[in-house]
Tab-separated table of C-alpha atoms (C1' of nucleotides) in Angstrom:
chain	number	residue	atom	x	y	z
A	13	UNK	CA	-31.060	-19.463	28.066
A	14	UNK	CA	-31.577	-22.826	29.597
A	15	UNK	CA	-34.786	-23.544	27.710
A	16	UNK	CA	-32.802	-24.108	24.551
A	17	UNK	CA	-30.514	-26.510	26.312
A	18	UNK	CA	-33.403	-28.387	27.837
A	19	UNK	CA	-34.899	-28.774	24.415
A	20	UNK	CA	-31.607	-29.995	23.012
A	21	UNK	CA	-31.474	-32.657	25.698
A	22	UNK	CA	-35.018	-33.771	25.083
A	23	UNK	CA	-34.500	-33.951	21.368
A	24	UNK	CA	-31.517	-36.180	21.999
A	25	UNK	CA	-33.649	-38.484	24.159
A	26	UNK	CA	-31.707	-37.551	27.236
A	27	UNK	CA	-33.284	-36.917	30.588
A	28	UNK	CA	-33.318	-33.300	31.603
A	29	UNK	CA	-31.492	-32.754	34.867
A	30	UNK	CA	-29.938	-29.669	36.324
A	31	UNK	CA	-26.381	-30.966	36.080
A	32	UNK	CA	-26.919	-31.700	32.415
A	33	UNK	CA	-28.346	-28.333	31.617
A	34	UNK	CA	-25.533	-26.663	33.532
A	35	UNK	CA	-22.832	-28.670	31.752
A	36	UNK	CA	-24.362	-27.948	28.385
A	37	UNK	CA	-24.496	-24.262	29.207
A	38	UNK	CA	-20.907	-24.261	30.402
A	39	UNK	CA	-19.648	-25.831	27.200
A	40	UNK	CA	-21.570	-23.318	25.148
A	41	UNK	CA	-20.376	-20.404	27.230
A	42	UNK	CA	-16.703	-21.270	27.175
A	43	UNK	CA	-15.637	-23.198	24.096
A	44	UNK	CA	-12.645	-25.517	24.542
A	45	UNK	CA	-13.041	-25.532	28.302
A	46	UNK	CA	-11.273	-28.389	30.001
A	47	UNK	CA	-13.000	-30.706	32.430
A	48	UNK	CA	-11.870	-28.829	35.507
A	49	UNK	CA	-13.213	-25.554	34.154
A	50	UNK	CA	-16.527	-27.160	33.371
A	51	UNK	CA	-16.776	-28.614	36.849
A	52	UNK	CA	-16.029	-25.164	38.244
A	53	UNK	CA	-18.650	-23.504	36.085
A	54	UNK	CA	-21.276	-26.072	37.007
A	55	UNK	CA	-20.556	-25.689	40.708
A	56	UNK	CA	-20.719	-21.931	40.445
A	57	UNK	CA	-24.201	-22.303	39.066
A	58	UNK	CA	-25.588	-25.193	41.079
A	59	UNK	CA	-23.470	-25.513	44.188
A	60	UNK	CA	-21.760	-28.791	44.909
A	61	UNK	CA	-21.893	-31.295	42.064
A	62	UNK	CA	-19.766	-34.413	41.995
A	63	UNK	CA	-17.048	-34.547	39.413
A	64	UNK	CA	-18.270	-38.010	38.573
A	65	UNK	CA	-21.597	-36.550	37.512
A	66	UNK	CA	-19.851	-34.101	35.215
A	67	UNK	CA	-17.798	-36.883	33.667
A	68	UNK	CA	-20.927	-38.954	33.133
A	69	UNK	CA	-22.801	-36.026	31.644
A	70	UNK	CA	-19.977	-35.123	29.305
A	71	UNK	CA	-19.817	-38.677	28.092
A	72	UNK	CA	-23.557	-38.788	27.521
A	73	UNK	CA	-23.550	-35.464	25.684
A	74	UNK	CA	-20.642	-36.567	23.544
A	75	UNK	CA	-22.308	-39.852	22.699
A	76	UNK	CA	-25.483	-37.977	21.769
A	77	UNK	CA	-23.525	-35.631	19.535
A	78	UNK	CA	-24.408	-32.496	21.479
A	79	UNK	CA	-20.809	-31.711	22.314
A	80	UNK	CA	-17.485	-32.780	20.936
A	81	UNK	CA	-14.458	-33.875	22.909
A	82	UNK	CA	-10.953	-32.900	21.919
A	83	UNK	CA	-7.882	-34.195	23.676
A	84	UNK	CA	-4.797	-32.144	23.006
A	85	UNK	CA	-1.596	-33.858	24.163
A	86	UNK	CA	-0.383	-32.500	27.458
A	87	UNK	CA	-3.770	-31.119	28.361
A	88	UNK	CA	-6.840	-32.653	29.951
A	89	UNK	CA	-9.845	-33.292	27.735
A	90	UNK	CA	-11.631	-30.250	26.385
A	91	UNK	CA	-15.155	-29.917	25.084
A	92	UNK	CA	-16.796	-27.688	22.547
A	93	UNK	CA	-20.313	-27.116	21.300
A	94	UNK	CA	-19.489	-26.789	17.632
A	95	UNK	CA	-20.514	-30.114	16.178
A	96	UNK	CA	-21.449	-31.418	12.805
A	97	UNK	CA	-19.160	-29.234	10.771
A	98	UNK	CA	-15.706	-29.925	9.534
A	99	UNK	CA	-13.339	-27.863	11.583
A	100	UNK	CA	-10.083	-28.483	13.353
A	101	UNK	CA	-7.977	-26.871	16.034
A	102	UNK	CA	-4.794	-24.986	16.565
A	103	UNK	CA	-3.055	-25.439	19.890
A	104	UNK	CA	-0.504	-23.010	21.244
A	105	UNK	CA	2.755	-24.746	22.091
A	106	UNK	CA	3.447	-22.312	24.853
A	107	UNK	CA	0.243	-21.631	26.738
A	108	UNK	CA	-2.052	-24.382	25.482
A	109	UNK	CA	-4.711	-22.070	24.143
A	110	UNK	CA	-7.034	-23.655	21.595
A	111	UNK	CA	-8.748	-21.985	18.664
A	112	UNK	CA	-10.984	-23.250	15.911
A	113	UNK	CA	-9.631	-23.547	12.409
A	114	UNK	CA	-11.759	-24.227	9.419
A	115	UNK	CA	-10.320	-26.791	7.106
A	116	UNK	CA	-8.260	-25.353	4.307
A	117	UNK	CA	-10.587	-24.503	1.513
A	118	UNK	CA	-10.709	-27.015	-1.273
A	119	UNK	CA	-10.301	-30.717	-1.480
A	120	UNK	CA	-9.490	-31.493	2.149
A	121	UNK	CA	-6.158	-32.858	0.955
A	122	UNK	CA	-5.054	-34.569	4.122
A	123	UNK	CA	-8.222	-36.571	4.401
A	124	UNK	CA	-7.126	-38.687	1.500
A	125	UNK	CA	-4.553	-41.068	2.792
A	126	UNK	CA	-2.218	-42.446	0.192
A	127	UNK	CA	-2.046	-45.881	1.745
A	128	UNK	CA	-4.490	-46.760	4.438
A	129	UNK	CA	-2.946	-50.155	5.260
A	130	UNK	CA	-6.378	-51.702	4.985
A	131	UNK	CA	-7.852	-49.487	7.662
A	132	UNK	CA	-11.457	-48.400	7.190
A	133	UNK	CA	-10.955	-44.708	7.838
A	134	UNK	CA	-14.057	-42.734	8.713
A	135	UNK	CA	-12.704	-39.600	10.310
A	136	UNK	CA	-9.642	-37.422	10.425
A	137	UNK	CA	-8.706	-34.889	13.032
A	138	UNK	CA	-6.101	-32.259	12.350
A	139	UNK	CA	-4.218	-30.541	15.140
A	140	UNK	CA	-2.154	-27.555	14.186
A	141	UNK	CA	0.605	-26.513	16.558
A	142	UNK	CA	2.246	-23.171	16.839
A	143	UNK	CA	2.235	-20.034	18.898
A	144	UNK	CA	-0.771	-17.931	19.683
A	145	UNK	CA	-0.433	-14.186	19.014
A	146	UNK	CA	0.246	-13.378	22.660
A	147	UNK	CA	2.941	-16.028	23.074
A	148	UNK	CA	4.491	-15.217	19.709
A	149	UNK	CA	5.067	-11.590	20.608
A	150	UNK	CA	6.101	-12.508	24.138
A	151	UNK	CA	8.624	-15.039	22.825
A	152	UNK	CA	10.069	-12.347	20.643
A	153	UNK	CA	11.406	-10.369	23.559
A	154	UNK	CA	11.393	-12.523	26.675
A	155	UNK	CA	10.358	-15.843	28.121
A	156	UNK	CA	6.855	-16.914	27.130
A	157	UNK	CA	4.127	-16.953	29.754
A	158	UNK	CA	3.487	-20.207	31.505
A	159	UNK	CA	0.609	-22.481	30.620
A	160	UNK	CA	-2.784	-21.270	31.511
A	161	UNK	CA	-6.386	-21.521	30.590
A	162	UNK	CA	-7.885	-21.868	27.192
A	163	UNK	CA	-9.029	-18.735	25.562
A	164	UNK	CA	-10.818	-18.303	22.317
B	18	UNK	CA	23.010	-53.702	15.857
B	19	UNK	CA	23.811	-51.391	18.721
B	20	UNK	CA	26.786	-49.737	17.003
B	21	UNK	CA	24.477	-47.687	14.824
B	22	UNK	CA	22.474	-46.556	17.782
B	23	UNK	CA	25.596	-45.619	19.720
B	24	UNK	CA	26.699	-43.522	16.800
B	25	UNK	CA	23.318	-41.848	16.572
B	26	UNK	CA	23.551	-40.889	20.211
B	27	UNK	CA	27.040	-39.506	19.861
B	28	UNK	CA	26.116	-37.505	16.803
B	29	UNK	CA	23.290	-35.978	18.796
B	30	UNK	CA	25.731	-35.031	21.571
B	31	UNK	CA	24.076	-37.418	23.971
B	32	UNK	CA	25.987	-39.602	26.355
B	33	UNK	CA	26.053	-43.235	25.431
B	34	UNK	CA	24.572	-45.356	28.178
B	35	UNK	CA	23.096	-48.804	28.063
B	36	UNK	CA	19.587	-47.652	28.881
B	37	UNK	CA	19.734	-45.168	26.036
B	38	UNK	CA	20.973	-47.659	23.511
B	39	UNK	CA	18.351	-50.128	24.635
B	40	UNK	CA	15.532	-47.583	24.400
B	41	UNK	CA	16.651	-46.475	20.970
B	42	UNK	CA	16.773	-50.089	19.826
B	43	UNK	CA	13.351	-50.787	21.254
B	44	UNK	CA	11.785	-47.854	19.427
B	45	UNK	CA	13.385	-48.967	16.186
B	46	UNK	CA	12.356	-52.572	16.671
B	47	UNK	CA	8.744	-51.907	17.471
B	48	UNK	CA	7.376	-48.739	15.880
B	49	UNK	CA	4.536	-47.034	17.745
B	50	UNK	CA	5.367	-48.876	20.957
B	51	UNK	CA	3.871	-47.286	24.027
B	52	UNK	CA	5.919	-46.425	27.071
B	53	UNK	CA	5.086	-49.615	28.911
B	54	UNK	CA	6.175	-51.754	25.969
B	55	UNK	CA	9.432	-49.872	25.730
B	56	UNK	CA	10.100	-50.348	29.411
B	57	UNK	CA	9.397	-54.041	28.985
B	58	UNK	CA	11.717	-54.343	26.010
B	59	UNK	CA	14.493	-52.494	27.790
B	60	UNK	CA	14.188	-54.688	30.862
B	61	UNK	CA	14.202	-57.817	28.762
B	62	UNK	CA	17.510	-56.721	27.371
B	63	UNK	CA	19.200	-55.176	30.392
B	64	UNK	CA	17.455	-56.480	33.476
B	65	UNK	CA	15.925	-54.045	35.894
B	66	UNK	CA	15.832	-50.470	34.661
B	67	UNK	CA	13.800	-47.793	36.378
B	68	UNK	CA	10.815	-46.460	34.520
B	69	UNK	CA	12.048	-43.007	35.413
B	70	UNK	CA	15.190	-43.637	33.402
B	71	UNK	CA	13.118	-44.662	30.420
B	72	UNK	CA	10.992	-41.547	30.690
B	73	UNK	CA	14.111	-39.396	30.899
B	74	UNK	CA	15.708	-41.137	27.960
B	75	UNK	CA	12.613	-40.839	25.817
B	76	UNK	CA	12.423	-37.161	26.556
B	77	UNK	CA	16.087	-36.678	25.701
B	78	UNK	CA	15.760	-38.647	22.476
B	79	UNK	CA	12.661	-36.712	21.504
B	80	UNK	CA	14.346	-33.387	22.213
B	81	UNK	CA	17.321	-34.478	20.142
B	82	UNK	CA	15.053	-35.440	17.269
B	83	UNK	CA	16.049	-39.093	17.281
B	84	UNK	CA	12.550	-40.299	17.999
B	85	UNK	CA	9.120	-38.797	17.721
B	86	UNK	CA	6.386	-38.886	20.292
B	87	UNK	CA	2.755	-39.375	19.344
B	88	UNK	CA	-0.064	-39.230	21.845
B	89	UNK	CA	-3.267	-40.779	20.603
B	90	UNK	CA	-6.241	-39.954	22.808
B	91	UNK	CA	-7.104	-42.826	25.101
B	92	UNK	CA	-3.690	-44.365	24.811
B	93	UNK	CA	-0.419	-43.723	26.597
B	94	UNK	CA	2.321	-41.950	24.686
B	95	UNK	CA	3.863	-43.866	21.806
B	96	UNK	CA	7.200	-43.424	20.130
B	97	UNK	CA	8.479	-44.032	16.646
B	98	UNK	CA	11.813	-43.807	14.903
B	99	UNK	CA	10.546	-42.273	11.682
B	100	UNK	CA	11.477	-38.643	11.990
B	101	UNK	CA	11.983	-35.752	9.638
B	102	UNK	CA	9.369	-36.685	7.082
B	103	UNK	CA	5.811	-35.569	6.829
B	104	UNK	CA	3.709	-38.542	7.729
B	105	UNK	CA	0.684	-39.088	9.888
B	106	UNK	CA	-1.097	-41.904	11.653
B	107	UNK	CA	-4.229	-43.938	11.577
B	108	UNK	CA	-5.536	-45.246	14.892
B	109	UNK	CA	-7.939	-48.147	15.229
B	110	UNK	CA	-11.024	-47.180	17.205
B	111	UNK	CA	-11.401	-50.677	18.510
B	112	UNK	CA	-7.966	-51.997	19.407
B	113	UNK	CA	-5.834	-48.884	19.327
B	114	UNK	CA	-3.409	-50.154	16.722
B	115	UNK	CA	-1.392	-47.448	15.006
B	116	UNK	CA	-0.084	-47.424	11.440
B	117	UNK	CA	1.830	-44.870	9.422
B	118	UNK	CA	0.090	-42.959	6.693
B	119	UNK	CA	1.973	-40.840	4.215
B	120	UNK	CA	0.401	-37.522	3.471
B	121	UNK	CA	-1.401	-37.757	0.190
B	122	UNK	CA	-0.580	-34.436	-1.312
B	123	UNK	CA	2.817	-32.851	-1.583
B	124	UNK	CA	5.089	-31.822	1.197
B	125	UNK	CA	3.107	-30.056	3.885
B	126	UNK	CA	-0.300	-29.183	2.523
B	127	UNK	CA	-1.858	-29.525	5.930
B	128	UNK	CA	-0.112	-26.408	7.128
B	129	UNK	CA	-2.442	-24.271	5.102
B	130	UNK	CA	-5.231	-23.314	7.418
B	131	UNK	CA	-7.912	-21.050	6.065
B	132	UNK	CA	-7.917	-18.752	9.069
B	133	UNK	CA	-5.201	-19.138	11.625
B	134	UNK	CA	-6.552	-16.588	14.117
B	135	UNK	CA	-3.140	-15.000	14.204
B	136	UNK	CA	-1.435	-18.182	15.336
B	137	UNK	CA	2.036	-18.844	13.953
B	138	UNK	CA	1.440	-22.391	12.801
B	139	UNK	CA	4.527	-24.486	12.236
B	140	UNK	CA	3.238	-28.037	12.276
B	141	UNK	CA	0.136	-30.048	11.676
B	142	UNK	CA	-0.581	-33.522	12.882
B	143	UNK	CA	-3.322	-35.559	11.335
B	144	UNK	CA	-4.902	-38.467	13.150
B	145	UNK	CA	-7.128	-40.708	11.112
B	146	UNK	CA	-9.571	-42.868	12.994
B	147	UNK	CA	-11.203	-46.007	11.803
B	148	UNK	CA	-11.012	-49.746	12.109
B	149	UNK	CA	-7.977	-51.864	11.438
B	150	UNK	CA	-8.475	-54.841	9.120
B	151	UNK	CA	-8.725	-57.320	11.981
B	152	UNK	CA	-11.287	-55.324	13.935
B	153	UNK	CA	-13.243	-54.469	10.784
B	154	UNK	CA	-13.793	-58.109	9.899
B	155	UNK	CA	-14.480	-58.993	13.529
B	156	UNK	CA	-17.101	-56.260	13.736
B	157	UNK	CA	-18.624	-57.436	10.484
B	158	UNK	CA	-19.926	-60.705	11.852
B	159	UNK	CA	-20.430	-60.212	15.584
B	160	UNK	CA	-21.165	-56.883	17.227
B	161	UNK	CA	-21.932	-54.353	14.522
B	162	UNK	CA	-20.359	-50.929	14.839
B	163	UNK	CA	-22.540	-48.433	16.665
B	164	UNK	CA	-20.684	-45.498	15.196
B	165	UNK	CA	-22.373	-42.433	13.938
B	166	UNK	CA	-21.970	-40.753	10.628
B	167	UNK	CA	-18.514	-40.242	9.300
B	168	UNK	CA	-17.945	-36.585	9.703
B	169	UNK	CA	-14.738	-35.742	7.943
C	25	DA	C1'	43.245	-41.814	36.811
C	26	DG	C1'	40.501	-37.705	38.422
C	27	DT	C1'	36.839	-34.450	38.062
C	28	DC	C1'	32.453	-32.697	36.942
C	29	DA	C1'	28.159	-32.756	35.170
C	30	DA	C1'	24.887	-35.603	33.209
C	31	DT	C1'	22.355	-39.707	34.125
C	32	DC	C1'	20.153	-43.402	36.731
C	33	DT	C1'	17.791	-45.334	41.128
C	34	DT	C1'	14.626	-45.146	44.674
C	35	DG	C1'	10.462	-43.728	46.468
C	36	DA	C1'	6.817	-40.762	46.794
C	37	DT	C1'	3.351	-37.714	44.629
C	38	DT	C1'	0.328	-35.502	41.415
C	39	DC	C1'	-3.389	-35.487	38.285
C	40	DA	C1'	-7.060	-36.984	35.209
C	41	DT	C1'	-9.991	-40.449	34.849
C	42	DT	C1'	-12.518	-44.648	35.994
C	43	DC	C1'	-14.792	-48.207	38.987
C	44	DA	C1'	-18.366	-49.664	42.320
C	45	DA	C1'	-22.455	-49.491	45.116
C	46	DG	C1'	-26.235	-47.324	46.699
C	47	DA	C1'	-29.423	-43.161	47.056
C	48	DG	C1'	-32.123	-40.212	44.372
C	49	DA	C1'	-34.875	-38.300	40.577
C	50	DA	C1'	-36.994	-38.015	35.667
C	51	DT	C1'	-40.123	-40.202	32.703
C	52	DC	C1'	-44.056	-42.961	31.412
C	53	DG	C1'	-48.099	-45.893	31.854
C	54	DG	C1'	-51.945	-46.106	34.383
D	30	DC	C1'	-51.814	-37.442	40.220
D	31	DC	C1'	-48.996	-41.738	41.458
D	32	DG	C1'	-46.331	-45.439	41.541
D	33	DA	C1'	-42.846	-48.331	38.972
D	34	DT	C1'	-38.926	-48.484	36.369
D	35	DT	C1'	-34.800	-47.099	34.885
D	36	DC	C1'	-31.499	-43.838	34.380
D	37	DT	C1'	-28.682	-40.444	36.882
D	38	DC	C1'	-26.145	-38.599	40.730
D	39	DT	C1'	-23.328	-39.067	45.221
D	40	DT	C1'	-19.872	-41.006	47.868
D	41	DG	C1'	-15.576	-43.050	48.319
D	42	DA	C1'	-11.932	-45.565	46.591
D	43	DA	C1'	-8.753	-47.127	42.902
D	44	DT	C1'	-6.148	-47.062	38.667
D	45	DG	C1'	-2.568	-45.619	35.538
D	46	DA	C1'	0.428	-42.433	33.319
D	47	DA	C1'	3.543	-39.179	34.255
D	48	DT	C1'	6.264	-36.056	37.255
D	49	DC	C1'	9.032	-34.501	41.260
D	50	DA	C1'	12.909	-34.875	44.522
D	51	DA	C1'	17.239	-36.384	46.437
D	52	DG	C1'	21.010	-39.081	46.406
D	53	DA	C1'	24.161	-42.598	44.133
D	54	DT	C1'	26.523	-43.838	39.549
D	55	DT	C1'	28.733	-43.259	35.553
D	56	DG	C1'	30.199	-41.330	30.967
D	57	DA	C1'	33.212	-37.923	28.883
D	58	DC	C1'	37.003	-34.960	28.891
D	59	DT	C1'	41.605	-33.352	30.663
DNA sequence: AGTCAATCTTGATTCATTCAAGAGAATCGG
DNA sequence: CCGATTCTCTTGAATGAATCAAGATTGACT
């Protein structure tokens, strides 16, 4: 429902425009979508929209805290709507799929650096790497599938 | 001391060429150097060397486990010579400086995800973000940081 | 030395992202 | 409701990292 998204924009003191609502919907509909997928989804809904607009919107939404940007190496930027909680990501080495991973229960061990070299650390992001179920079984018998889209 | 680096290459079954020795030296001399810096260092030592050669060499060295590639968001790829131990990195939000951070607890505590969604996780990389000492003091008196809450 | 395969050079290309300038639209005070 | 203001979108071009392709060199082994 777009009414929710409109309200989210207003509450974040952002102007409500159709590209913004569409981008927000796209990120909610397909978590971990990369920029190209988002542009595609927005254009499916609204017709032609400039990629520049999508980039601007994503930046504004990220700055407002409505979406979160993750940048896995070897993949374009991806966005997700889960914000404000402490969760990380696992990225498939083979196909690039991304899934959410809640932080290991307990004391968040890795967030306590032993020697911070004087850095004022305020955030830590953990990226797990491995094989997704599909690629793991595929690798067991033949060549793994080539890189494709993110899938929850 | 190029003799050591030559030996490292031979022990990894890699051909010993001047570009390779120079790249290996550069990575050892300047930890966390980005690709452009490495190209610069190599050219300072050898004269003109194609960037393609440096890319190829870095890939070969990474595959052989002689160097490690880290890819902080918003920065080109960086390389370091510390391999085989479990350590992570802290990246300055302001200037992009990178420093090593030893994992606080035990050997590989970060590999314990609470729910792996069936992924076969074999590695975890932790990226801490914050301000380096220089940028922290600079931000203290001039432009104050506009950062949001520190969500771990 | 001679041979072969790995490596480097040259040059072009892809891709994600950003920059710049102007047209257009959302919000707010009247 | 309406105009003014400011933010947002469109258009078009540019940047920068990294990759691809083809041919020339060169290291390693016999």
